[in-house]
Tab-separated table of C-alpha atoms in Angstrom:
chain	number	residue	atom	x	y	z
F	1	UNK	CA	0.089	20.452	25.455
F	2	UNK	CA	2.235	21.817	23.201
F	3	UNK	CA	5.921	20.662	24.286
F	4	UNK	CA	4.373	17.250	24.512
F	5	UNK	CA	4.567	14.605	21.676
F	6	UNK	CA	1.152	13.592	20.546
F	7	UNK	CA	1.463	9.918	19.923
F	8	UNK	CA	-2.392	8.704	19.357
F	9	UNK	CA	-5.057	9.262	16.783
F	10	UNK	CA	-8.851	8.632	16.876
F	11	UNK	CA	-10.453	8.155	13.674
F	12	UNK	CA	-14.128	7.641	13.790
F	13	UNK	CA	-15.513	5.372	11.522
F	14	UNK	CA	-18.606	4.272	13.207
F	15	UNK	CA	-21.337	5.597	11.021
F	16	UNK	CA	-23.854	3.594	8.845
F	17	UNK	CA	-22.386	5.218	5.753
F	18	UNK	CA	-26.629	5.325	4.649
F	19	UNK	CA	-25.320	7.327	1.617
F	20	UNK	CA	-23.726	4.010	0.255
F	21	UNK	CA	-26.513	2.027	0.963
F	22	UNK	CA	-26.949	-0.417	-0.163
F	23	UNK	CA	-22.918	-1.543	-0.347
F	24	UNK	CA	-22.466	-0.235	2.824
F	25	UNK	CA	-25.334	-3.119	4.287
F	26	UNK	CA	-22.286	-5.423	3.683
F	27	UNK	CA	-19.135	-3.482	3.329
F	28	UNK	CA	-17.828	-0.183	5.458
F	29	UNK	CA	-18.061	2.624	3.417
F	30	UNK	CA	-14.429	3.827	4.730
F	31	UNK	CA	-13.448	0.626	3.553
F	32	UNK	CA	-14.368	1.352	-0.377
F	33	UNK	CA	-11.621	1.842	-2.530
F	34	UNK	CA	-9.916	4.982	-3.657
F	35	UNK	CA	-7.693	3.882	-6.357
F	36	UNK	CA	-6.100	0.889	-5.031
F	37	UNK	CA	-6.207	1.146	-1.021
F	38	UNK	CA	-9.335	1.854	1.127
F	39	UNK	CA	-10.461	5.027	2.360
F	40	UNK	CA	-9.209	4.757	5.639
F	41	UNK	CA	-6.155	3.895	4.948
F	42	UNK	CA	-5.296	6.983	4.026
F	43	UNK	CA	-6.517	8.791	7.410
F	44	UNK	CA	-3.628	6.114	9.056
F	45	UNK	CA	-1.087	7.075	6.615
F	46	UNK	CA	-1.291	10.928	7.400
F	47	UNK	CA	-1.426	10.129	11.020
F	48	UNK	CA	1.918	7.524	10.704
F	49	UNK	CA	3.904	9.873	8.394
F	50	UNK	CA	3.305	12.556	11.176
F	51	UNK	CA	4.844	10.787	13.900
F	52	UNK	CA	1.591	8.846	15.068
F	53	UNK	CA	2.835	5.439	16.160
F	54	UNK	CA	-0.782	4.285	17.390
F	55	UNK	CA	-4.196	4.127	15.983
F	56	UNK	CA	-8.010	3.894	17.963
F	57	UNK	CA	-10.377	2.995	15.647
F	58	UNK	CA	-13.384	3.966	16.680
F	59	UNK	CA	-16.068	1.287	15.120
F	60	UNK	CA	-19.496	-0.292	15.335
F	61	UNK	CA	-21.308	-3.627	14.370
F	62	UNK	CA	-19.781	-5.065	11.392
F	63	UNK	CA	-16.724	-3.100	10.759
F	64	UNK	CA	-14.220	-5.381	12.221
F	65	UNK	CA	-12.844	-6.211	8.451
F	66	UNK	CA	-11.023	-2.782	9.250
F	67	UNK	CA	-8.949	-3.891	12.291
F	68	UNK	CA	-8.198	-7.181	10.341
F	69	UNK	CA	-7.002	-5.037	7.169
F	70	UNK	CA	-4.368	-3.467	9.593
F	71	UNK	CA	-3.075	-6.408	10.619
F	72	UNK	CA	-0.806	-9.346	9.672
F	73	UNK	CA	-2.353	-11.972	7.483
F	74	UNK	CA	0.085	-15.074	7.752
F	75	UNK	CA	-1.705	-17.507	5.137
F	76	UNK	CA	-2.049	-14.731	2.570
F	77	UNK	CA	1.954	-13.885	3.151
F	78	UNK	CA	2.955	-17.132	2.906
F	79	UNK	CA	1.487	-17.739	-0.140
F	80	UNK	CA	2.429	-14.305	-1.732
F	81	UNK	CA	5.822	-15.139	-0.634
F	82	UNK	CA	5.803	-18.653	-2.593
F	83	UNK	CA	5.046	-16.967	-5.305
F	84	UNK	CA	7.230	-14.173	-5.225
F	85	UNK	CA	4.577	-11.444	-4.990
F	86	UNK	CA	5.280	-7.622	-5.358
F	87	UNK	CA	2.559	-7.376	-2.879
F	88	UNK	CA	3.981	-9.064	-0.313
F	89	UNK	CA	5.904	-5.876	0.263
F	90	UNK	CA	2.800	-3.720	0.300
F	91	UNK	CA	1.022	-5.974	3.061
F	92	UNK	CA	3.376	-6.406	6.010
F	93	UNK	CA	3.946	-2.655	5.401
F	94	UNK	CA	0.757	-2.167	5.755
F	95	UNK	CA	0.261	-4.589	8.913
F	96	UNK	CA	3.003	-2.313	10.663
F	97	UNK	CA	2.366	1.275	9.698
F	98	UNK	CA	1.310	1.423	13.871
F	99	UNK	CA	-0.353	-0.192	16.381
F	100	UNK	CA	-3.955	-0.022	15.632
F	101	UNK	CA	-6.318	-0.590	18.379
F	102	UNK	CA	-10.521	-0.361	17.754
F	103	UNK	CA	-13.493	0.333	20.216
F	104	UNK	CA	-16.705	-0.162	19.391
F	105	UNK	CA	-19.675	2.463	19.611
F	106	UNK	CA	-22.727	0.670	20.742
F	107	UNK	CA	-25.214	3.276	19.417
F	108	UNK	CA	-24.753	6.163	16.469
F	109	UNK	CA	-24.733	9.155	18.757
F	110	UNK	CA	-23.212	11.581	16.686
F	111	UNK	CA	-19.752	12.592	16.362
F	112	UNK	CA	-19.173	14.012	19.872
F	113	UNK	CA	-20.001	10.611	21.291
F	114	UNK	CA	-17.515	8.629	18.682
F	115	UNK	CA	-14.960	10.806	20.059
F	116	UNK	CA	-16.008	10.090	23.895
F	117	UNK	CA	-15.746	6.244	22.983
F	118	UNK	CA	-12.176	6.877	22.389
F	119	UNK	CA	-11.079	7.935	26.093
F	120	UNK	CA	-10.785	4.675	27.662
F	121	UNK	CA	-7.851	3.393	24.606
F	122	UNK	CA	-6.397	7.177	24.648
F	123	UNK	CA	-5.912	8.139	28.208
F	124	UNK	CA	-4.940	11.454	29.808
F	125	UNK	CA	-2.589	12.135	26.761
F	126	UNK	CA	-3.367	14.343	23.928
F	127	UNK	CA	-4.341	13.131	20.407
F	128	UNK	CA	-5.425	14.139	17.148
F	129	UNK	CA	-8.679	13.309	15.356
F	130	UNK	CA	-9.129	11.990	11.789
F	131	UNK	CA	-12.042	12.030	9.631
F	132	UNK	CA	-11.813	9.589	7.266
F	133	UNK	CA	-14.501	10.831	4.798
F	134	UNK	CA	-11.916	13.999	4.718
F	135	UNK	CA	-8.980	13.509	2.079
F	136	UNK	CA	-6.973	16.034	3.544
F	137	UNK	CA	-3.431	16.508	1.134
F	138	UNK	CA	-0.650	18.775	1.372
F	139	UNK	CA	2.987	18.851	1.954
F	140	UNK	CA	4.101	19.008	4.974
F	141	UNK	CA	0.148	16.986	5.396
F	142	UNK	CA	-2.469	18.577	7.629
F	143	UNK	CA	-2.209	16.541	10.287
F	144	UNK	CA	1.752	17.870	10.836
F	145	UNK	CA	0.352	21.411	10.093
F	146	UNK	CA	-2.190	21.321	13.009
F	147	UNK	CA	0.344	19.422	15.467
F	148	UNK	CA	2.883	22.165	14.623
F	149	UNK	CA	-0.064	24.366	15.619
F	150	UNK	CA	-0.770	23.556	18.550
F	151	UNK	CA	3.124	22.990	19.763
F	152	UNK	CA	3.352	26.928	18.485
F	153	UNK	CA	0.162	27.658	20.155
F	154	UNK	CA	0.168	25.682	23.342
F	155	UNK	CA	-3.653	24.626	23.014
F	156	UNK	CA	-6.315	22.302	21.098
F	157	UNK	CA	-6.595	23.168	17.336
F	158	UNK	CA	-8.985	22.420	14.578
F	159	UNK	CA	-8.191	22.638	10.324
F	160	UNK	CA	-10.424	25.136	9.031
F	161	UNK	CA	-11.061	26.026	5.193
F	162	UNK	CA	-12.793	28.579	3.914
F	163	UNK	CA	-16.487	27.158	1.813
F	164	UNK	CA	-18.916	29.527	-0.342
F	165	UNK	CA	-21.168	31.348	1.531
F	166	UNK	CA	-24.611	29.017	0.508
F	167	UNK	CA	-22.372	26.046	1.858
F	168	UNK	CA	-22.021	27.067	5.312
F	169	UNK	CA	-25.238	25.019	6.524
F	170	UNK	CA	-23.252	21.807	5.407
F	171	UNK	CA	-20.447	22.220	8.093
F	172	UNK	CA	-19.633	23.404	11.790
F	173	UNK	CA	-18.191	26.602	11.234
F	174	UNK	CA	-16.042	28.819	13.441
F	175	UNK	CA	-14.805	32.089	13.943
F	176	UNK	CA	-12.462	34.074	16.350
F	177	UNK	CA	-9.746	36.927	16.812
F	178	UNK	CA	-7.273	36.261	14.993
F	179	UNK	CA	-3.698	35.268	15.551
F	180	UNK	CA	-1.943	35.526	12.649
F	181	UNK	CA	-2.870	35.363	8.948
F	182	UNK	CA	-3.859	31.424	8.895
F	183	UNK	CA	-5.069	30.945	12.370
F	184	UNK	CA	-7.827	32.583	15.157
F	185	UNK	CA	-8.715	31.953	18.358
F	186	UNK	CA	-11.880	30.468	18.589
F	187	UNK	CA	-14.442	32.220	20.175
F	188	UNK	CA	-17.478	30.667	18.265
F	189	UNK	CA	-18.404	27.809	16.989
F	190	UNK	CA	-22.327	26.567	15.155
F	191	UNK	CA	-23.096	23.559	13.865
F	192	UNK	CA	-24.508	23.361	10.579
F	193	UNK	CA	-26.099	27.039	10.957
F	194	UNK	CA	-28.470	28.681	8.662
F	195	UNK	CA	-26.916	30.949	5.960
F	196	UNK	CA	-28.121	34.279	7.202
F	197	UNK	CA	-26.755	33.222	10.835
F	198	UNK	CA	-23.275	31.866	10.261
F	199	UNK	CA	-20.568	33.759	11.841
F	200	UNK	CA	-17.854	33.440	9.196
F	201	UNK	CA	-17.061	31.041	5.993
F	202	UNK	CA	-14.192	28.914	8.035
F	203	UNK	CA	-16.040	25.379	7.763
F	204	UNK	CA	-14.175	22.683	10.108
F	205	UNK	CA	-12.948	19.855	8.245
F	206	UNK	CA	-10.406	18.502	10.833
F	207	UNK	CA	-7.875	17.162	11.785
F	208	UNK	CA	-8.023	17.896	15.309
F	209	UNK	CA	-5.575	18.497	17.917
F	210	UNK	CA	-7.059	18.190	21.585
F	211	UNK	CA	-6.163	17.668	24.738
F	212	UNK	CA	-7.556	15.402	26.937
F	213	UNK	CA	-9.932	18.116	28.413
F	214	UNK	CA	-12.114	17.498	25.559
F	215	UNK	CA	-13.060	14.427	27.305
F	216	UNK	CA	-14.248	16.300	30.255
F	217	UNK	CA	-16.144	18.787	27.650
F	218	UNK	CA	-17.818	15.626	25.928
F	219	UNK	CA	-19.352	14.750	29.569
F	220	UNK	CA	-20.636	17.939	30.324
F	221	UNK	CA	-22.797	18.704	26.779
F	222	UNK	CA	-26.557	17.883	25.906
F	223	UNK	CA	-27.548	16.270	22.998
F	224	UNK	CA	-27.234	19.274	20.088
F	225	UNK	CA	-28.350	18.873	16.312
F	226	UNK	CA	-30.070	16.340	15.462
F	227	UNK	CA	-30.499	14.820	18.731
F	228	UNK	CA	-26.611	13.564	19.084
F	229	UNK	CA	-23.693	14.817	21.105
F	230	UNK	CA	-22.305	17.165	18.619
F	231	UNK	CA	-18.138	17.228	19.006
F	232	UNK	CA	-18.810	21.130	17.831
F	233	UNK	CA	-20.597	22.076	20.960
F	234	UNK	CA	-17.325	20.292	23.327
F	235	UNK	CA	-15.119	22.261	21.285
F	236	UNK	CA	-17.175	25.478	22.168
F	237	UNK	CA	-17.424	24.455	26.121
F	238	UNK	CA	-13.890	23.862	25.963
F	239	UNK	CA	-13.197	27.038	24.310
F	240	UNK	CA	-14.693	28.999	27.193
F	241	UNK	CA	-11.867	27.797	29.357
F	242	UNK	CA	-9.087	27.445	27.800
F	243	UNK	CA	-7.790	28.721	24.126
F	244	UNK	CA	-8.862	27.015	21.186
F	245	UNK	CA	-7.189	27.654	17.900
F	246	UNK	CA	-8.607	27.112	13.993
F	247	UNK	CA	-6.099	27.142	11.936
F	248	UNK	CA	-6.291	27.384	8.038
F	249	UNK	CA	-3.862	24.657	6.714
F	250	UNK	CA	-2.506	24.810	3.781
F	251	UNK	CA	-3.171	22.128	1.070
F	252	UNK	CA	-6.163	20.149	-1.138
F	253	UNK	CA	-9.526	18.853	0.292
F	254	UNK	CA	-11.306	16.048	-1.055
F	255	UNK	CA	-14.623	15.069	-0.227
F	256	UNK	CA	-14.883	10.799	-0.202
F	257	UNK	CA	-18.355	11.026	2.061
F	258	UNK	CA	-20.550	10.944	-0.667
F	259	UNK	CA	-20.810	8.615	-3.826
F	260	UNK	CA	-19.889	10.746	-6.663
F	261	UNK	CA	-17.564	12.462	-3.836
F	262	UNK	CA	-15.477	8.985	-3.558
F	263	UNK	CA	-15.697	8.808	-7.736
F	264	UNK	CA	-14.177	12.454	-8.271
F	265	UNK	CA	-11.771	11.800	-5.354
F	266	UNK	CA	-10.320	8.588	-7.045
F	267	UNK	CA	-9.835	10.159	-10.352
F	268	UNK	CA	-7.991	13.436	-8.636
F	269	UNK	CA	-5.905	10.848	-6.683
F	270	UNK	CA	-5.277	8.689	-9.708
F	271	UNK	CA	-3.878	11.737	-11.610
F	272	UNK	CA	-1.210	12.043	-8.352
F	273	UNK	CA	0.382	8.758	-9.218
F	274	UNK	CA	2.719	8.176	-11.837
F	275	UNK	CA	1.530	4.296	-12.043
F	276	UNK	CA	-1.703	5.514	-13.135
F	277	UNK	CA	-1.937	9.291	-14.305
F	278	UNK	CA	-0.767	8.348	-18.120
F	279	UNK	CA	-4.152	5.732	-18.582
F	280	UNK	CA	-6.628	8.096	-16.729
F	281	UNK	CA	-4.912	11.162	-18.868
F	282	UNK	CA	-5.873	9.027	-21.731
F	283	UNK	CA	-9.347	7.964	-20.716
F	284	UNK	CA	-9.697	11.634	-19.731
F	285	UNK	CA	-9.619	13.075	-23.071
F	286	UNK	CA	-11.310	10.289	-24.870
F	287	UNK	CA	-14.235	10.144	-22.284
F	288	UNK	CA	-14.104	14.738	-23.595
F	289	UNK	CA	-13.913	14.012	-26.847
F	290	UNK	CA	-17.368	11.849	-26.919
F	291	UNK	CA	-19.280	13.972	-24.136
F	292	UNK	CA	-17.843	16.781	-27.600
F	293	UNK	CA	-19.689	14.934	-29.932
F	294	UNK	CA	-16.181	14.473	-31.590
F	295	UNK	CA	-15.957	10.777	-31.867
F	296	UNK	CA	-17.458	9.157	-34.741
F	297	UNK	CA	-20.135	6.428	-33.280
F	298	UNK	CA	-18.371	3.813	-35.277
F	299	UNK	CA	-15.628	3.825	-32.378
F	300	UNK	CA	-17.737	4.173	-29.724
C-alpha cells in the first residue's frame, strides 16, 4: 500500500448525534456550525488539501442535506451572481472541493459497521478514514501525516495522541513496539478499557489509513462493546496478519462531539482567523473582566 496513491476517504457520519438532541431530531449534528462552515466540512477539507479527490459519505435517514451541501446549487448561484455576491465564490468552491459520493447505513451498528458500508463506493483500493467529530489541525494536517506514514511504512496506520491516564476508558487505545519516536507497531488494541487495564495512554483519534483488507477484517468480527461491530477489534484482527502502525501526529485536537465540545472548538477556531480573532479577542476579555467582578453593573 504504500507506493500507491490513496485517492478516497470515508467519513462516517451516520450516528444519531443523541448528545444534540433535541437539534439533532431535525438537523445533523456534523452539520452544526463551527464558525461559519459545518462540521463536516472540515473533515472534506483535510482530506482535499491532502490529495483526496473523492469523498464516501457514509449516512443514515435524514442526513441527505449533507450530500446536497457538497453540491452545486444553480438557483442560489444565479441569484448570488445577480447580485454580485462575495459568496458566490465560496459556494461553487465548495460544490467542487471533490467528488462526494454518500451510502446510507440502514441500522446504527457501531463504527466498524459504518466503515463496512463504505466497501461497495471504495473498492479494492486503499483509503483513509475521517471522523468528523475529530478537529484534527496541524501543518502539514494529519491526514498528510498518516498517508506519509503509511507510504514510509508500507501498511495501515491509525493517529494516536497521548490522553491522561483517568481518560483512557473514553477511547480505543493502543500500544506496540515501537518504530521510531512518534510511531509503534501495533500489537494491541482495547476499546474503551477500564483504567487499571489499559495497555498504554495512546487514545486513537484517527485519521486512518487502511487497506482494503480491513474490509475482509470487518466480515470476520463479532459484535464487541456495546453490542456493535467495533472498527477497534478489525484493526486488531488485521493486526495479527499484517503490520499495523499508530502513529503520533503532530498538531492540535479538538473535540466538536459534544455540546460545549462544538462551543470551545468554535471559539479556538475563531481565534485562527484573522476575519474574526480581533471581535472574539475583544469579547474575550470583556466576557473576563465581568466573570472578575470588574465591570461596574451599570454596563452590564
Amino acid at each position: 500500500m504504500g507506493t500507491k496513491q490513496v485517492g478516497t476517504a470515508v467519513i462516517t457520519a451516520a450516528g444519531f448525534g443523541t448528545r444534540f438532541l433535541p437539534i439533532s431530531k431535525a438537523v445533523p449534528k456534523e452539520m452544526l456550525p463551527l464558525v461559519d462552515k459545518p462540521v463536516i466540512q472540515y473533515a472534506v477539507e483535510q482530506a482535499v488539501e491532502a490529495g483526496i479527490t473523492r469523498v464516501v459519505l457514509v449516512t443514515s435517514r435524514g442526513k441527505g442535506m449533507m450530500e446536497d451541501y457538497f453540491g452545486p446549487h444553480p438557483e442560489l448561484e444565479r441569484t448570488l451572481e445577480e447580485r454580485q455576491s462575495p459568496k458566490l465564490a465560496e459556494l461553487q468552491r465548495i460544490a467542487s472541493l471533490a467528488e462526494v459520493v454518500s451510502v446510507r447505513q440502514q441500522y446504527p451498528q457501531g463504527l466498524g459497521h459504518a466503515v463496512l458500508t463504505a466497501k461497495p463506493a471504495v473498492g479494492d483500493e486503499p483509503f483513509v478514514v475521517l471522523l468528523p467529530d475529530e478537529i484534527l489541525l496541524g501543518s502539514p494536517s494529519p491526514t498528510r501525516q498518516l498517508l506519509d506514514a503509511s507510504a514510509r511504512l508500507g501498511g495501515s496506520v491509525i493517529g494516536v495522541g497521548r490522553v491522561a491516564r483517568e481518560d483512557v476508558s473514553r477511547y480505543g487505545i493502543a500500544s506496540g513496539e515501537p518504530v521510531d519516536e512518534r510511531t509503534l507497531r501495533l500489537g494491541r488494541v482495547v476499546e474503551k478499557p477500564p483504567v487499571a487495564e489499559a495497555p498504554s495512554d495512546l487514545a486513537i483519534f484517527g485519521p486512518y489509513v487502511f487497506n482494503p483488507a480491513i474490509f475482509d477484517a470487518l466480515e470476520h468480527i463479532e459484535p464487541g462493546a456495546g453490542g456493535e461491530l467495533q472498527l477497534t477489534d478489525a484493526i486488531a484482527l488485521l493486526a495479527q496478519s499484517e503490520p499495523v502502525f499508530a502513529h503520533r501526529f503532530e498538531g492540535h485536537r479538538h473535540d466538536a462531539g459534544t455540546p460545549f465540545g462544538l462551543l470551545t472548538t468554535a471559539v479556538e477556531l475563531a481565534l485562527e482567523r484573522p476575519d474574526y480573532a480581533p471581535q472574539v479577542r475583544a469579547w474575550l476579555t470583556a466576557l473576563t473582566g465581568r466573570l472578575a467582578g470588574d465591570t461596574p453593573p451599570a454596563a452590564r
